[in-house]
């Protein structure tokens, strides 16, 4: 079940990467790609509920905020602002979720590498968008690369060998 849900996350990330990269400069299309990516990833994380209920609650709040923002994002005058806010919402809640997972598993346990990779990617994205604040072309490129890396990472995780059992 978890492998199928991870494969669904990989597909969502591939949709996000494709929609963002091949949008021909239309930031509204990129915003919709991020919205699809966010809703699918948050929904899959809620369904998986591999960890504690707290992780599911964080992802549920992220899903609700994403959907709520999607309903009012037409009020923002600039399409780039919509894109930017969606990226910040998605990266923040993914970062919070992975932080809870990592600290509940105590970082040093073998087999926790995939969560550390996810956490690092979300942190890098949050730093880039939160502090560096790239322009339109840079932002689209960074988010496209982020989704592509996640698609490959989750795809390998879903189709790769089963992890070794801990003693």
Short mmCIF file of C-alpha atoms in Angstrom, two decimals:
data_model
loop_
_atom_site.label_atom_id
_atom_site.label_comp_id
_atom_site.label_asym_id
_atom_site.label_seq_id
_atom_site.Cartn_x
_atom_site.Cartn_y
_atom_site.Cartn_z
CA UNK A 1 0.00 0.00 0.00
CA UNK A 2 2.76 2.44 0.95
CA UNK A 3 4.61 1.76 -2.32
CA UNK A 4 1.48 2.54 -4.33
CA UNK A 5 0.96 5.76 -2.41
CA UNK A 6 4.61 6.69 -2.90
CA UNK A 7 4.20 6.02 -6.62
CA UNK A 8 1.17 8.35 -6.57
CA UNK A 9 3.34 11.03 -4.94
CA UNK A 10 5.96 10.51 -7.67
CA UNK A 11 3.30 10.97 -10.34
CA UNK A 12 2.03 14.12 -8.58
CA UNK A 13 5.58 15.51 -8.50
CA UNK A 14 6.04 14.68 -12.19
CA UNK A 15 2.79 16.51 -12.99
CA UNK A 16 4.02 19.47 -10.96
CA UNK A 17 7.40 19.49 -12.71
CA UNK A 18 5.88 19.14 -16.16
CA UNK A 19 3.23 21.76 -15.57
CA UNK A 20 5.70 24.26 -14.18
CA UNK A 21 8.50 23.72 -16.69
CA UNK A 22 6.40 23.46 -19.87
CA UNK A 23 4.04 26.36 -19.18
CA UNK A 24 5.58 28.69 -21.80
CA UNK A 25 5.85 31.59 -19.37
CA UNK A 26 2.24 31.46 -18.18
CA UNK A 27 2.42 31.68 -14.39
CA UNK A 28 -1.30 30.88 -14.02
CA UNK A 29 -0.65 27.47 -15.56
CA UNK A 30 2.28 27.03 -13.18
CA UNK A 31 0.00 27.92 -10.26
CA UNK A 32 -2.48 25.24 -11.32
CA UNK A 33 0.35 22.71 -11.63
CA UNK A 34 1.46 23.55 -8.09
CA UNK A 35 -2.12 23.28 -6.88
CA UNK A 36 -2.51 19.81 -8.42
CA UNK A 37 0.85 18.75 -6.98
CA UNK A 38 -0.02 20.06 -3.51
CA UNK A 39 -3.49 18.54 -3.32
CA UNK A 40 -2.30 15.13 -4.52
CA UNK A 41 0.74 15.02 -2.23
CA UNK A 42 -1.19 16.20 0.84
CA UNK A 43 -4.00 13.72 0.12
CA UNK A 44 -1.56 10.83 -0.31
CA UNK A 45 0.26 11.75 2.91
CA UNK A 46 -3.05 11.82 4.78
CA UNK A 47 -4.02 8.42 3.33
CA UNK A 48 -0.65 6.88 4.13
CA UNK A 49 -0.62 8.08 7.73
CA UNK A 50 2.53 6.03 8.21
CA UNK A 51 3.51 8.01 11.23
CA UNK A 52 1.63 9.49 14.09
CA UNK A 53 -1.69 11.24 13.78
CA UNK A 54 0.16 14.56 14.20
CA UNK A 55 1.70 14.18 10.73
CA UNK A 56 -1.73 13.55 9.22
CA UNK A 57 -3.07 16.63 11.00
CA UNK A 58 -0.23 18.79 9.62
CA UNK A 59 -0.89 17.50 6.10
CA UNK A 60 -4.64 18.01 6.53
CA UNK A 61 -4.07 21.62 7.58
CA UNK A 62 -1.76 22.06 4.58
CA UNK A 63 -4.43 20.62 2.29
CA UNK A 64 -7.14 22.87 3.74
CA UNK A 65 -4.91 25.97 3.46
CA UNK A 66 -3.97 25.08 -0.11
CA UNK A 67 -7.59 24.61 -1.15
CA UNK A 68 -8.66 27.74 0.73
CA UNK A 69 -5.93 29.77 -0.94
CA UNK A 70 -6.92 28.33 -4.32
CA UNK A 71 -10.45 29.65 -3.87
CA UNK A 72 -9.27 33.19 -3.12
CA UNK A 73 -6.09 33.36 -5.19
CA UNK A 74 -7.92 35.20 -7.95
CA UNK A 75 -7.95 38.22 -5.63
CA UNK A 76 -4.18 38.61 -5.96
CA UNK A 77 -3.52 40.93 -8.87
CA UNK A 78 -0.23 39.44 -10.01
CA UNK A 79 -0.17 35.81 -11.20
CA UNK A 80 3.38 35.52 -9.86
CA UNK A 81 2.09 36.29 -6.35
CA UNK A 82 -0.33 33.34 -6.61
CA UNK A 83 2.48 31.06 -7.71
CA UNK A 84 4.77 32.32 -4.96
CA UNK A 85 2.22 31.94 -2.16
CA UNK A 86 1.32 28.41 -3.25
CA UNK A 87 4.98 27.41 -3.23
CA UNK A 88 5.44 28.86 0.26
CA UNK A 89 2.36 27.05 1.61
CA UNK A 90 3.34 23.71 0.08
CA UNK A 91 6.99 23.87 1.11
CA UNK A 92 6.21 25.00 4.66
CA UNK A 93 3.75 22.21 5.39
CA UNK A 94 5.90 19.57 3.71
CA UNK A 95 8.85 20.80 5.79
CA UNK A 96 6.80 20.66 9.01
CA UNK A 97 5.56 17.16 8.18
CA UNK A 98 9.03 15.82 7.43
CA UNK A 99 10.41 17.50 10.57
CA UNK A 100 7.88 15.65 12.72
CA UNK A 101 8.67 12.37 10.95
CA UNK A 102 12.42 12.84 11.35
CA UNK A 103 12.33 13.83 14.99
CA UNK A 104 9.92 11.02 15.83
CA UNK A 105 12.34 8.55 14.21
CA UNK A 106 15.42 10.15 15.78
CA UNK A 107 17.40 11.11 12.64
CA UNK A 108 20.14 8.51 13.13
CA UNK A 109 18.11 5.34 12.54
CA UNK A 110 19.11 3.37 9.44
CA UNK A 111 16.54 3.51 6.69
CA UNK A 112 15.53 7.07 7.53
CA UNK A 113 17.60 8.48 4.67
CA UNK A 114 14.59 9.05 2.40
CA UNK A 115 12.92 11.27 4.99
CA UNK A 116 16.15 13.21 5.52
CA UNK A 117 16.41 13.74 1.74
CA UNK A 118 12.79 14.96 1.62
CA UNK A 119 13.36 17.24 4.61
CA UNK A 120 16.49 18.71 3.03
CA UNK A 121 14.71 19.42 -0.25
CA UNK A 122 11.79 21.12 1.50
CA UNK A 123 14.18 23.17 3.64
CA UNK A 124 16.19 24.26 0.60
CA UNK A 125 13.00 25.28 -1.22
CA UNK A 126 11.74 27.19 1.82
CA UNK A 127 15.08 29.02 2.16
CA UNK A 128 15.17 29.92 -1.54
CA UNK A 129 11.60 31.18 -1.65
CA UNK A 130 11.48 32.59 1.88
CA UNK A 131 14.75 34.51 1.95
CA UNK A 132 16.38 34.63 -1.48
CA UNK A 133 13.10 35.47 -3.27
CA UNK A 134 13.98 34.69 -6.90
CA UNK A 135 12.40 36.44 -9.87
CA UNK A 136 9.76 34.81 -12.07
CA UNK A 137 12.07 32.75 -14.27
CA UNK A 138 14.23 31.66 -11.34
CA UNK A 139 11.21 30.73 -9.22
CA UNK A 140 9.65 28.62 -11.96
CA UNK A 141 12.99 26.91 -12.61
CA UNK A 142 13.66 26.19 -8.94
CA UNK A 143 10.19 24.75 -8.35
CA UNK A 144 10.39 22.69 -11.54
CA UNK A 145 13.72 21.25 -10.42
CA UNK A 146 12.31 20.59 -6.94
CA UNK A 147 9.36 18.65 -8.38
CA UNK A 148 11.61 16.73 -10.78
CA UNK A 149 13.96 15.70 -7.96
CA UNK A 150 11.01 14.60 -5.82
CA UNK A 151 9.52 12.65 -8.74
CA UNK A 152 12.76 10.74 -9.24
CA UNK A 153 13.31 10.23 -5.51
CA UNK A 154 9.77 9.01 -4.83
CA UNK A 155 9.81 6.91 -8.00
CA UNK A 156 12.97 5.12 -6.88
CA UNK A 157 11.51 4.72 -3.39
CA UNK A 158 8.30 3.22 -4.82
CA UNK A 159 9.94 0.82 -7.27
CA UNK A 160 13.25 0.07 -5.58
CA UNK A 161 14.10 -2.85 -3.33
CA UNK A 162 12.25 -3.26 -0.07
CA UNK A 163 14.08 -1.75 2.89
CA UNK A 164 15.83 -4.07 5.31
CA UNK A 165 13.98 -4.82 8.52
CA UNK A 166 15.44 -3.35 11.66
CA UNK A 167 16.46 -5.67 14.49
#
